[in-house]
XYZ file of C-alpha atoms in Angstrom:
759
model
C 4.799 57.646 -18.159
C 8.487 56.005 -18.732
C 8.347 55.396 -14.964
C 6.322 55.552 -11.666
C 6.585 55.279 -8.174
C 5.511 52.062 -6.134
C 2.055 51.905 -5.021
C 0.678 55.345 -7.024
C -2.279 56.392 -7.767
C -2.893 56.148 -12.286
C -5.779 56.475 -14.141
C -7.285 53.824 -15.162
C -5.888 52.738 -19.028
C -8.950 50.671 -19.751
C -11.516 54.222 -19.685
C -9.196 55.553 -22.931
C -12.016 53.068 -24.892
C -14.867 52.929 -22.552
C -16.143 56.742 -21.738
C -15.374 57.156 -25.892
C -17.857 53.890 -26.911
C -14.702 51.841 -27.722
C -15.806 48.990 -25.546
C -16.094 45.727 -26.885
C -19.109 44.036 -24.737
C -21.347 41.494 -25.934
C -24.343 43.267 -28.278
C -21.052 45.359 -30.245
C -18.904 42.411 -31.204
C -22.042 39.689 -32.227
C -22.179 38.775 -36.086
C -24.585 41.450 -37.002
C -26.085 38.890 -39.408
C -26.481 35.955 -36.664
C -30.473 35.061 -35.278
C -32.056 36.064 -32.116
C -32.949 33.987 -29.315
C -35.940 34.434 -27.375
C -37.171 32.976 -24.533
C -40.277 31.935 -23.337
C -40.599 31.785 -19.473
C -43.110 30.538 -16.420
C -45.153 33.183 -15.845
C -46.538 30.937 -12.915
C -44.229 30.235 -9.043
C -45.316 26.174 -9.130
C -47.248 24.800 -12.079
C -47.622 21.277 -14.257
C -47.503 21.415 -17.794
C -50.917 20.653 -19.503
C -50.215 21.659 -22.197
C -47.238 23.197 -24.475
C -47.901 23.538 -28.242
C -44.967 24.692 -30.720
C -46.360 24.151 -34.244
C -47.920 27.546 -35.160
C -44.756 29.403 -34.058
C -42.827 26.970 -36.030
C -44.845 28.893 -38.615
C -44.450 31.817 -37.984
C -42.056 34.715 -40.287
C -38.612 35.254 -40.125
C -38.641 32.074 -37.160
C -35.748 29.020 -37.278
C -36.277 27.125 -35.133
C -38.278 26.700 -31.489
C -37.590 23.993 -29.391
C -38.963 22.990 -25.989
C -36.372 20.493 -23.816
C -37.623 17.278 -25.721
C -35.546 18.820 -28.248
C -32.666 18.720 -26.672
C -32.591 15.934 -25.254
C -33.266 13.809 -28.962
C -30.052 15.753 -29.437
C -28.180 13.993 -26.753
C -27.597 17.218 -24.533
C -27.202 16.812 -20.838
C -30.528 19.037 -20.150
C -29.853 19.042 -15.515
C -27.055 22.047 -14.536
C -24.817 21.234 -12.511
C -24.398 21.896 -8.584
C -22.102 21.502 -5.215
C -24.120 20.551 -2.469
C -22.756 20.112 0.857
C -22.731 17.103 3.651
C -24.888 17.590 6.168
C -24.468 17.208 9.815
C -25.676 13.537 9.781
C -22.963 12.884 7.219
C -25.361 12.610 4.430
C -25.582 14.836 1.228
C -27.601 17.626 0.378
C -30.496 17.273 -1.492
C -29.587 17.296 -5.213
C -32.707 17.766 -7.263
C -32.232 17.668 -11.099
C -32.578 21.162 -12.517
C -33.553 21.204 -16.507
C -32.357 23.732 -19.101
C -35.923 24.047 -19.945
C -38.882 22.580 -17.828
C -39.479 19.675 -18.061
C -43.065 19.749 -16.964
C -43.634 21.643 -14.611
C -42.385 25.092 -13.696
C -40.737 25.741 -10.060
C -40.369 29.677 -10.456
C -41.511 32.798 -12.501
C -39.492 33.419 -14.564
C -38.639 29.687 -14.866
C -37.349 28.544 -19.076
C -39.982 26.634 -20.887
C -38.826 27.114 -24.318
C -36.652 28.997 -27.179
C -38.208 31.075 -30.175
C -34.733 31.904 -32.748
C -35.512 33.969 -35.529
C -34.184 36.832 -38.080
C -34.732 39.335 -35.225
C -36.234 40.073 -32.154
C -39.128 41.280 -33.030
C -39.919 38.042 -34.555
C -38.739 36.237 -31.984
C -40.778 38.002 -29.204
C -44.060 37.917 -32.015
C -43.798 33.720 -32.578
C -43.502 33.134 -28.814
C -46.887 34.773 -28.786
C -48.240 31.726 -30.519
C -47.310 28.964 -27.793
C -50.109 27.349 -26.796
C -49.298 26.835 -22.992
C -51.556 26.315 -20.287
C -50.810 24.997 -16.383
C -52.456 23.162 -13.617
C -51.357 25.447 -10.630
C -50.171 24.335 -8.025
C -49.369 24.999 -4.463
C -46.691 27.738 -3.627
C -44.089 28.124 -1.239
C -42.006 31.507 -0.825
C -41.442 31.966 2.943
C -38.079 30.045 3.595
C -38.933 28.156 6.358
C -38.769 24.078 7.056
C -41.795 22.653 5.864
C -44.538 23.321 3.165
C -46.010 22.587 -0.079
C -43.706 20.133 -1.184
C -41.439 21.652 -4.464
C -38.837 17.908 -4.457
C -39.693 14.721 -4.203
C -36.128 14.705 -3.000
C -36.579 17.465 -0.368
C -38.577 16.565 2.574
C -39.940 19.426 4.359
C -38.364 21.460 1.437
C -34.527 20.898 3.063
C -32.141 20.964 0.717
C -28.690 21.183 3.615
C -28.612 20.753 7.477
C -25.226 21.857 7.809
C -22.900 21.776 11.065
C -20.116 23.363 12.027
C -17.622 22.795 15.958
C -18.789 21.962 18.926
C -22.651 21.764 20.028
C -22.041 19.912 23.301
C -19.317 22.520 24.327
C -20.595 25.324 23.022
C -24.348 24.710 25.216
C -21.997 23.802 28.364
C -19.830 27.415 27.795
C -23.457 29.142 27.304
C -24.869 27.369 30.927
C -22.107 29.195 32.329
C -22.036 31.765 31.018
C -22.717 35.279 32.948
C -24.370 37.323 30.025
C -26.062 35.613 27.147
C -27.237 38.312 24.749
C -29.367 37.126 21.383
C -29.808 38.864 18.117
C -32.920 37.183 15.303
C -32.019 39.128 12.163
C -32.494 39.451 8.143
C -30.065 39.224 5.880
C -32.591 40.607 3.174
C -32.652 38.753 -0.532
C -31.191 41.680 -3.617
C -31.142 41.563 -7.340
C -27.481 41.597 -8.663
C -28.549 44.606 -11.651
C -24.760 44.500 -12.638
C -24.784 47.576 -15.333
C -24.539 45.254 -18.437
C -27.361 41.762 -18.602
C -25.829 38.862 -19.235
C -25.838 37.320 -22.764
C -23.977 35.489 -25.564
C -23.505 34.615 -28.984
C -22.300 31.262 -30.191
C -20.754 30.136 -33.569
C -19.164 27.260 -35.788
C -15.574 28.991 -36.698
C -13.379 26.604 -38.370
C -15.685 23.613 -37.556
C -14.989 24.475 -33.357
C -17.628 25.788 -31.221
C -16.942 29.373 -30.665
C -18.856 30.849 -27.461
C -18.951 34.412 -26.038
C -20.082 34.970 -22.633
C -20.397 38.145 -20.918
C -19.057 35.954 -17.779
C -16.357 36.262 -14.815
C -14.180 33.918 -16.594
C -13.398 31.617 -19.750
C -12.770 28.202 -18.555
C -15.351 26.752 -15.983
C -17.677 27.687 -19.413
C -15.448 25.913 -21.319
C -15.236 22.630 -19.003
C -19.777 22.460 -19.089
C -20.312 23.291 -22.345
C -18.236 20.272 -24.041
C -19.664 18.131 -20.932
C -22.990 19.287 -21.469
C -23.036 19.281 -25.447
C -20.953 15.743 -25.136
C -17.892 17.852 -26.984
C -14.222 17.408 -27.337
C -12.838 20.293 -24.925
C -10.161 21.712 -27.868
C -13.271 21.902 -29.935
C -14.535 24.754 -28.081
C -13.270 27.934 -27.603
C -15.043 30.115 -25.161
C -14.279 34.143 -24.834
C -15.297 37.294 -22.422
C -15.350 40.686 -24.452
C -15.200 43.341 -22.091
C -17.558 42.567 -18.909
C -20.217 45.325 -17.619
C -20.702 43.855 -14.032
C -20.418 40.649 -12.305
C -20.529 40.328 -9.031
C -20.223 37.155 -8.484
C -23.559 36.625 -10.052
C -21.743 36.166 -13.725
C -19.718 33.877 -12.015
C -21.477 30.723 -12.581
C -23.444 29.113 -15.799
C -26.563 29.144 -17.011
C -29.067 27.465 -18.910
C -29.394 30.094 -21.914
C -25.686 29.663 -22.942
C -25.825 26.349 -23.145
C -28.715 26.770 -25.237
C -27.378 28.991 -27.208
C -24.534 27.267 -28.221
C -26.890 23.575 -28.923
C -29.228 26.495 -31.250
C -25.581 27.303 -33.195
C -24.322 23.823 -33.698
C -27.573 22.592 -35.129
C -28.637 25.355 -37.246
C -24.927 26.054 -38.357
C -25.699 29.929 -38.047
C -24.403 32.283 -35.483
C -26.922 32.969 -32.126
C -27.299 35.490 -30.456
C -29.244 36.496 -26.998
C -28.668 39.343 -24.746
C -30.791 39.395 -21.642
C -33.276 42.557 -20.878
C -33.652 43.689 -17.674
C -37.331 42.229 -16.605
C -35.640 38.946 -17.780
C -32.610 39.714 -15.400
C -34.559 40.699 -12.202
C -36.552 37.379 -13.130
C -33.876 34.773 -13.761
C -30.148 35.802 -12.722
C -29.366 34.322 -9.716
C -30.157 36.852 -6.448
C -27.975 37.510 -3.311
C -28.017 37.023 0.211
C -32.257 35.829 1.947
C -31.332 34.992 5.077
C -32.630 35.205 8.537
C -30.439 33.685 11.660
C -30.820 33.633 15.047
C -27.273 34.578 16.418
C -25.455 33.927 20.275
C -22.966 35.444 22.203
C -21.737 34.057 25.626
C -20.023 36.214 28.094
C -17.923 35.827 31.187
C -18.053 38.811 33.641
C -15.213 40.332 32.329
C -17.205 40.467 28.920
C -14.866 38.062 27.086
C -16.682 36.024 24.810
C -16.781 32.489 25.410
C -18.787 31.478 23.063
C -20.253 31.645 19.694
C -23.867 29.923 18.322
C -25.357 31.180 14.894
C -28.184 28.731 13.292
C -29.570 30.539 10.252
C -32.602 29.191 7.270
C -31.265 30.381 4.136
C -33.623 30.267 0.872
C -32.261 28.529 -2.182
C -35.303 29.628 -4.159
C -36.003 26.989 -6.555
C -32.952 25.061 -6.575
C -29.363 24.585 -6.383
C -27.689 27.361 -8.195
C -23.984 25.677 -8.798
C -22.362 27.592 -6.187
C -25.581 27.907 -3.156
C -25.307 25.892 -1.393
C -21.497 26.426 -0.179
C -21.868 29.793 0.050
C -23.929 29.976 2.813
C -22.492 26.685 4.672
C -18.783 26.535 4.358
C -17.505 30.438 2.703
C -20.242 31.618 5.744
C -17.788 30.078 8.120
C -14.457 30.771 7.080
C -15.323 34.258 8.478
C -17.823 33.037 11.240
C -15.889 34.651 14.027
C -14.541 37.385 12.984
C -11.717 39.436 14.419
C -12.198 37.663 17.769
C -10.296 35.237 19.683
C -13.592 32.662 20.309
C -12.838 29.243 19.793
C -16.199 27.032 21.221
C -18.645 27.682 18.336
C -21.603 26.043 16.842
C -23.021 26.949 13.720
C -26.315 25.723 11.689
C -27.427 26.292 8.902
C -30.468 24.890 6.700
C -30.828 25.209 3.257
C -34.346 25.497 2.187
C -36.171 25.774 -1.549
C -38.664 28.179 -1.996
C -41.254 29.378 -5.111
C -38.126 31.567 -5.962
C -35.603 32.021 -8.261
C -32.171 30.243 -7.321
C -29.584 32.558 -5.199
C -26.117 32.057 -5.385
C -22.966 34.524 -5.552
C -23.602 38.669 -4.694
C -20.404 40.148 -3.851
C -18.475 39.148 -0.765
C -20.480 35.552 -1.327
C -21.147 34.355 2.929
C -18.484 36.524 4.239
C -20.980 39.427 3.854
C -23.700 37.295 5.769
C -21.735 36.245 8.243
C -20.029 39.666 9.150
C -23.158 41.120 8.816
C -24.674 38.861 12.022
C -21.153 39.293 14.079
C -21.391 42.460 13.687
C -24.865 43.093 14.357
C -24.938 40.988 17.687
C -21.739 42.550 19.108
C -23.839 45.511 19.094
C -27.206 44.312 19.866
C -25.043 42.853 23.125
C -23.110 46.005 23.710
C -26.593 47.910 24.522
C -27.885 44.962 27.086
C -23.980 44.493 29.188
C -24.437 49.091 29.147
C -20.672 49.380 26.926
C -19.699 51.007 24.584
C -19.393 48.451 21.389
C -15.881 50.093 20.102
C -14.568 48.985 23.869
C -16.182 45.645 23.530
C -14.934 44.539 20.693
C -10.778 45.769 21.581
C -11.257 43.594 24.177
C -12.343 40.947 22.310
C -9.720 41.374 19.641
C -7.133 38.593 17.901
C -3.889 40.623 19.569
C -1.455 41.007 17.445
C 0.834 38.479 19.024
C -1.247 35.910 18.623
C -0.690 35.622 15.094
C -0.326 33.981 12.896
C -3.546 32.472 14.537
C -6.326 29.669 13.794
C -9.276 30.602 13.844
C -12.319 27.808 15.432
C -13.313 26.892 11.808
C -10.236 25.954 10.190
C -8.659 29.230 8.935
C -5.367 30.372 9.443
C -5.291 34.108 10.141
C -1.214 34.952 8.974
C -1.013 38.590 10.159
C -3.345 41.476 11.387
C -3.780 44.677 13.961
C -6.518 45.456 14.313
C -5.980 47.375 17.540
C -3.728 49.769 15.217
C -7.014 49.866 12.371
C -9.653 50.982 15.031
C -7.709 53.225 16.798
C -6.608 54.936 13.101
C -10.499 54.866 12.041
C -11.054 56.298 15.325
C -9.320 59.623 14.870
C -9.929 59.886 11.083
C -14.059 59.667 11.940
C -13.662 61.994 14.504
C -14.959 59.806 17.085
C -14.773 62.358 19.994
C -16.884 64.598 18.326
C -19.643 62.515 17.590
C -21.800 63.597 20.244
C -20.891 66.729 19.551
C -22.683 66.204 15.749
C -26.059 64.322 17.904
C -26.801 67.101 20.088
C -26.563 69.378 17.379
C -28.767 67.329 15.179
C -30.776 66.732 17.920
C -31.810 70.397 17.736
C -33.082 69.726 14.436
C -35.669 67.262 15.823
C -33.506 64.778 14.402
C -32.161 61.771 15.490
C -29.030 60.889 14.599
C -26.320 58.000 15.087
C -23.107 55.659 14.940
C -22.436 52.306 13.300
C -19.181 50.564 13.797
C -17.955 47.142 12.272
C -14.988 45.991 11.933
C -14.856 42.614 9.225
C -12.414 40.621 8.589
C -12.776 38.563 4.599
C -11.018 35.661 3.121
C -9.769 35.964 -0.156
C -10.687 32.461 -1.780
C -11.575 30.573 -4.992
C -8.592 28.646 -7.164
C -5.095 29.677 -5.431
C -3.218 29.258 -9.260
C -3.075 30.715 -11.625
C -1.240 30.492 -15.384
C 0.423 33.963 -16.886
C 2.647 34.515 -20.340
C 4.306 36.838 -21.428
C 5.296 37.466 -25.479
C 7.411 40.022 -26.275
C 7.054 41.803 -29.387
C 8.093 43.987 -31.968
C 6.382 46.984 -29.933
C 6.780 46.151 -26.482
C 5.356 43.437 -24.445
C 1.924 41.247 -23.976
C 0.589 39.903 -21.130
C -1.479 37.043 -20.763
C -3.968 36.527 -17.695
C -6.296 34.065 -16.668
C -8.814 36.118 -14.772
C -11.249 38.213 -16.088
C -11.723 42.361 -15.350
C -15.679 42.845 -15.307
C -14.676 47.103 -14.540
C -12.421 46.211 -11.450
C -9.638 47.828 -13.920
C -7.275 45.027 -14.249
C -5.773 46.054 -17.451
C -3.724 49.714 -15.484
C -2.975 47.161 -12.267
C -1.369 43.916 -14.211
C 0.492 47.091 -16.402
C 1.578 48.997 -13.583
C 2.586 45.242 -11.884
C 4.894 44.474 -14.459
C 6.219 47.220 -14.994
C 7.262 48.357 -11.630
C 9.188 44.521 -11.231
C 11.169 44.637 -15.977
C 11.084 48.347 -16.484
C 9.207 47.659 -19.677
C 7.250 51.198 -19.868
C 3.847 51.351 -19.027
C 2.418 52.469 -22.199
C 3.710 49.382 -23.993
C 2.192 46.148 -22.493
C -0.852 44.920 -23.531
C -3.589 43.086 -21.695
C -4.515 40.047 -23.213
C -7.539 38.135 -21.166
C -10.366 35.875 -21.907
C -9.258 33.470 -24.813
C -9.155 29.492 -23.688
C -6.873 29.360 -27.591
C -4.488 31.974 -25.600
C -3.696 30.374 -21.891
C -4.442 27.211 -21.575
C -5.860 27.463 -18.141
C -7.771 29.816 -16.008
C -9.333 30.326 -12.544
C -11.728 33.046 -13.765
C -12.662 36.399 -11.157
C -14.166 36.121 -8.424
C -13.409 36.042 -4.002
C -11.399 38.855 -4.055
C -8.064 36.622 -6.013
C -7.829 38.217 -9.123
C -4.748 41.114 -8.401
C -2.747 39.408 -5.648
C -2.922 35.168 -7.628
C -2.524 36.820 -10.931
C 0.438 38.841 -9.957
C 2.193 36.365 -8.341
C 1.824 34.234 -11.216
C 3.676 36.630 -13.481
C 6.218 37.290 -10.995
C 7.088 34.001 -11.420
C 7.206 34.791 -15.007
C 9.139 37.202 -14.232
C 11.642 35.022 -12.824
C 12.327 33.150 -15.775
C 12.252 35.598 -18.283
C 14.757 37.235 -16.337
C 16.561 33.770 -16.171
C 16.349 33.117 -18.897
C 18.045 36.860 -20.200
C 20.729 36.435 -18.203
C 22.314 33.526 -19.893
C 21.317 34.471 -23.316
C 23.991 38.095 -22.311
C 26.360 36.112 -20.869
C 26.554 33.950 -23.922
C 26.665 37.069 -25.664
C 28.654 39.152 -24.066
C 30.915 36.044 -22.793
C 30.479 36.260 -19.292
C 29.755 34.237 -16.281
C 26.018 34.628 -15.218
C 26.966 35.352 -12.122
C 28.784 38.759 -13.750
C 24.668 39.288 -14.309
C 21.977 41.232 -12.440
C 18.801 42.488 -12.844
C 17.715 45.472 -10.613
C 14.442 45.188 -12.095
C 14.610 48.170 -14.496
C 18.210 47.499 -16.150
C 20.500 43.867 -16.732
C 23.662 45.022 -15.407
C 27.085 43.112 -16.484
C 30.506 43.653 -14.521
C 33.160 45.524 -15.706
C 31.211 47.128 -18.727
C 28.762 49.874 -18.735
C 26.152 47.688 -20.563
C 22.672 48.666 -18.643
C 20.551 46.898 -21.399
C 15.928 46.927 -20.177
C 14.783 44.291 -21.078
C 13.214 45.305 -24.089
C 16.535 45.889 -25.378
C 17.682 42.189 -24.256
C 14.193 41.043 -26.005
C 15.149 42.838 -29.144
C 18.847 41.175 -29.381
C 16.989 37.872 -28.967
C 14.721 38.632 -31.964
C 17.888 40.277 -34.055
C 19.677 37.159 -33.442
C 16.904 34.343 -34.292
C 16.659 33.490 -30.779
C 12.361 33.801 -31.184
C 12.581 30.631 -28.075
C 13.745 33.810 -26.201
C 10.519 35.491 -26.969
C 7.306 33.694 -25.190
C 7.377 32.882 -21.724
C 4.552 30.946 -19.360
C 4.774 30.251 -15.824
C 1.755 28.991 -13.013
C 2.427 29.662 -10.027
C 0.295 28.669 -6.225
C -0.662 30.115 -3.334
C 0.687 29.551 -0.368
C -2.059 30.158 1.798
C -4.964 32.583 2.020
C -4.776 36.830 2.709
C -7.388 37.694 4.661
C -8.333 41.828 4.332
C -9.572 43.674 7.249
C -10.157 46.972 8.558
C -13.610 49.623 10.359
C -16.367 50.659 8.532
C -17.842 53.657 9.890
C -20.734 54.916 9.613
C -23.648 57.918 10.388
C -26.919 58.210 9.736
C -29.110 60.963 10.046
C -33.556 60.358 11.011
C -36.501 62.843 10.658
C -39.044 61.301 13.106
C -41.397 62.430 10.462
C -40.919 60.853 7.515
C -38.733 58.036 8.240
C -36.602 58.345 6.307
C -32.719 57.490 7.003
C -29.789 59.266 5.292
C -26.208 58.150 5.538
C -24.213 61.750 6.082
C -21.029 60.665 6.694
C -18.356 57.225 5.917
C -15.578 56.428 7.252
C -13.412 53.182 5.926
C -10.018 52.116 7.177
C -8.810 49.533 5.424
C -5.709 47.182 5.787
C -5.107 45.461 2.283
C -1.797 44.664 2.246
C 0.298 46.168 -0.480
C -1.065 48.203 -2.795
C -0.640 48.533 -6.318
C -2.070 51.624 -7.208
C -4.621 53.552 -4.671
C -6.815 54.796 -6.509
C -8.081 51.687 -7.649
C -8.690 50.411 -4.415
C -10.119 53.463 -3.029
C -12.652 52.818 -5.803
C -13.367 49.312 -5.367
C -14.509 49.997 -1.922
C -16.832 52.540 -2.965
C -18.202 50.394 -5.151
C -18.046 47.657 -2.963
C -19.869 50.216 -0.005
C -22.906 51.635 -2.442
C -23.912 48.575 -2.574
C -23.856 47.665 0.866
C -25.989 50.505 1.549
C -27.806 49.908 -1.584
C -29.104 46.951 0.408
C -28.651 48.208 3.563
C -31.433 51.429 3.034
C -33.440 50.587 -0.657
C -33.420 47.705 -1.867
C -35.347 44.623 -1.020
C -36.886 41.382 -3.355
C -40.444 41.508 -2.795
C -43.241 38.169 -3.956
C -46.293 37.834 -3.299
C -47.973 34.551 -2.281
C -48.407 33.309 -5.405
C -44.654 33.596 -6.221
C -45.016 36.524 -7.950
C -42.159 38.840 -8.231
C -43.457 42.503 -7.696
C -39.896 43.436 -7.926
C -39.919 43.343 -11.763
C -38.755 46.480 -12.649
C -36.549 49.421 -11.751
C -40.165 51.401 -10.971
C -40.184 48.997 -7.698
C -37.311 47.787 -7.297
C -35.150 51.250 -5.830
C -31.202 51.104 -6.339
C -28.518 53.443 -4.028
C -29.004 57.652 -6.153
C -26.160 59.352 -5.563
C -28.136 61.063 -2.929
C -28.606 58.054 -0.974
C -24.453 58.541 -0.764
C -22.067 60.527 0.636
C -19.044 61.567 0.146
C -16.335 58.595 1.793
C -13.545 59.156 3.633
C -10.997 56.327 2.804
C -7.927 55.455 4.641
C -5.156 52.431 5.095
C -3.458 50.923 7.917
C -1.670 48.454 6.166
C -0.225 45.188 7.696
C 1.626 43.293 4.823
C 0.544 39.806 4.277
C 2.851 36.651 4.859
C 0.642 34.176 2.879
C 2.189 35.978 -0.027
C 6.085 37.553 -1.473
C 3.834 40.157 -2.314
C 1.856 41.478 1.236
C -0.303 41.597 -1.317
C -4.284 41.341 -0.342
C -7.547 41.353 -2.197
C -10.142 44.272 -1.888
C -12.815 44.089 -4.261
C -15.456 42.932 -1.739
C -14.284 44.118 1.478
C -16.593 47.630 1.081
C -19.997 45.286 0.949
C -18.433 42.647 3.507
C -18.122 46.250 5.830
C -21.004 48.085 5.215
C -24.075 46.104 5.856
C -23.416 46.047 9.602
C -22.199 49.698 9.562
C -24.774 51.028 7.945
C -27.257 48.619 10.033
C -25.428 49.653 13.744
C -25.628 53.578 12.557
C -30.039 53.091 12.155
C -30.306 51.197 15.769
C -27.769 53.425 17.385
C -30.035 55.913 16.239
C -33.669 54.651 17.135
C -32.754 53.512 20.373
C -32.394 56.607 21.974
C -36.612 56.672 21.612
C -36.612 53.087 23.141
C -36.692 50.907 19.482
C -34.287 48.123 19.769
C -35.384 45.850 16.065
C -35.232 46.771 12.791
C -34.217 44.930 9.783
C -32.655 46.162 6.280
C -33.994 47.742 4.376
C -34.207 50.300 6.969
C -37.083 52.272 4.533
C -39.165 55.463 5.745
C -42.286 53.333 5.840
C -40.381 49.970 8.166
C -38.658 53.230 10.358
C -42.155 55.776 10.969
C -43.177 52.919 11.753
C -40.883 50.858 13.942
C -40.517 54.422 15.960
C -44.092 55.376 16.378
C -45.121 52.068 17.482
C -42.499 52.334 20.100
């Protein structure tokens, strides 16, 4: 492909190797002679460890080491995991209980690490683990996410992790007192297991006197910094790489104890050590997503304009704070608290509680799906109570396009938007006018049909700065990036952008990522930041190249720099027929010994965030005899600003919507009263399958962002942000005709059947 048009859909270049089995994942690249680590995990949810005897395991065949937390402490490892806490509404800090890498006298959830066994192979390590003598004194278990219950941490009275507020509580109460209409909705956002296709894993080795850790994460600079700190090493002595990564979804964005322990084992034993989680381990130990219960209230005037919004959530943190969990359900939730609506009077109160369950942290959207789900469910509740059309209620309360830039009540500034236009587009594409006919047709077959709308907005998050490096080689160019693909198609998008801006044939561009030695900094991947932030840095790097090449050509041709311009494909020299391409100039520089012109680096920072938004419309069909709810029609119209590759964007939306449908229809984490995970395998935990998912209708209605020169907005998480409420509202619309006013996700056949029969 010599050249393509702007915003052209092209197939992913990386799929050539993925589909032919040439992907390079952790298990593909770990040294064949590496020792294998196996972790012993707690079988109970809350107990004091009364016996931990490792001697027999240490003497087992093939065993190189068996460690408890005492061994890490003796070696000088900083054993406590880092976390970020928020400031409570009384000015104090959120609770920060210590979480040791290996249990230190007490376990607090099923799956917590107790010991590690390292052997020549996995079978030997597992056999040795069976020889560990382990005994407990059970403690009372607290599973339900409510304030109070059996104490888990001394530093968290009543098990409260944080009590966070935003807005004006008194003004909000006054607005509710004066309101003509008040609506309340109790909404549960069920816990889910992330289930990336490739479970977590890593290997560590000593190479040229330095520690090299390969981890299938979402960036290398966070782990590099964390490893140096925890293992008391100089950062320059640590190299972190990310190979191909089979899915992350936020769950792989943070550091986990296993990575530090594997790294320390490699240092201590002087041999490479590898570890790969199996699926049962992943279900027990990977950070989960969502898990909060919210009361949402809306106040309206006589014309159904929203005058105030009040939200109170109880958020399940699990047994400890994970790395980013507290800010996700507070600060990140708040970023889109009022959605696309003109609401200036708000009060938000989030209370985090500890329970004897696995930690909760980022999952596709990280706070924004939770916020939009609550708001858009509340809007549908309000429309039903007020007796108005839910689409009209949204239109009446939208921020109008002449109000942008718009300062929200939670302190964000939306740069642009045209929500009315997007909503009108999706109404046409989904054939809203024909819905009643489809509903009546289903009724003749004894089925219930419902339609659900969600109008979402999200904010791209993460570090607004990024580095880029372009190196010219004998065969083309290498672009070094600070983000990390987890399957999104970055290699294709970055190639296309660089090619479009420079004219370098896309086949002659190589993307280099995931190596802390090759680029000085990087923000990794998360928060829908990657393409916008990384391409902004690439654009600044290209400007440096053009300036340098222009000066070089002027010297070579004996002309002024003002006589040379670059048209994104060729340099043009006034008074000359010469039109060298960027690669031509690079080759000229190489031939004349100007190696300094072959490697260019730049760092760039976005001046502001962009805010993707759009409308999701779901239609569901319910069989009242069985309770089966099927999503039969799904339409999306998104405003992602300017696009590089629409096919990649559509793929991201499809994936996000499927994860949203999964949470809405089939997925739910269940613990029993003893804290045992009852959904610990795919026999019990229901991921969405092909027959749970309809064909999608995807369109865009672009309003280019003013927050970056490219007019882009992120797209990676938007599908999930919109899907939860769209499917939920469709189900509630269907069952409302039978008098049912409340069901919570997931809408399993049993739940729906019981609700219908209870009504």
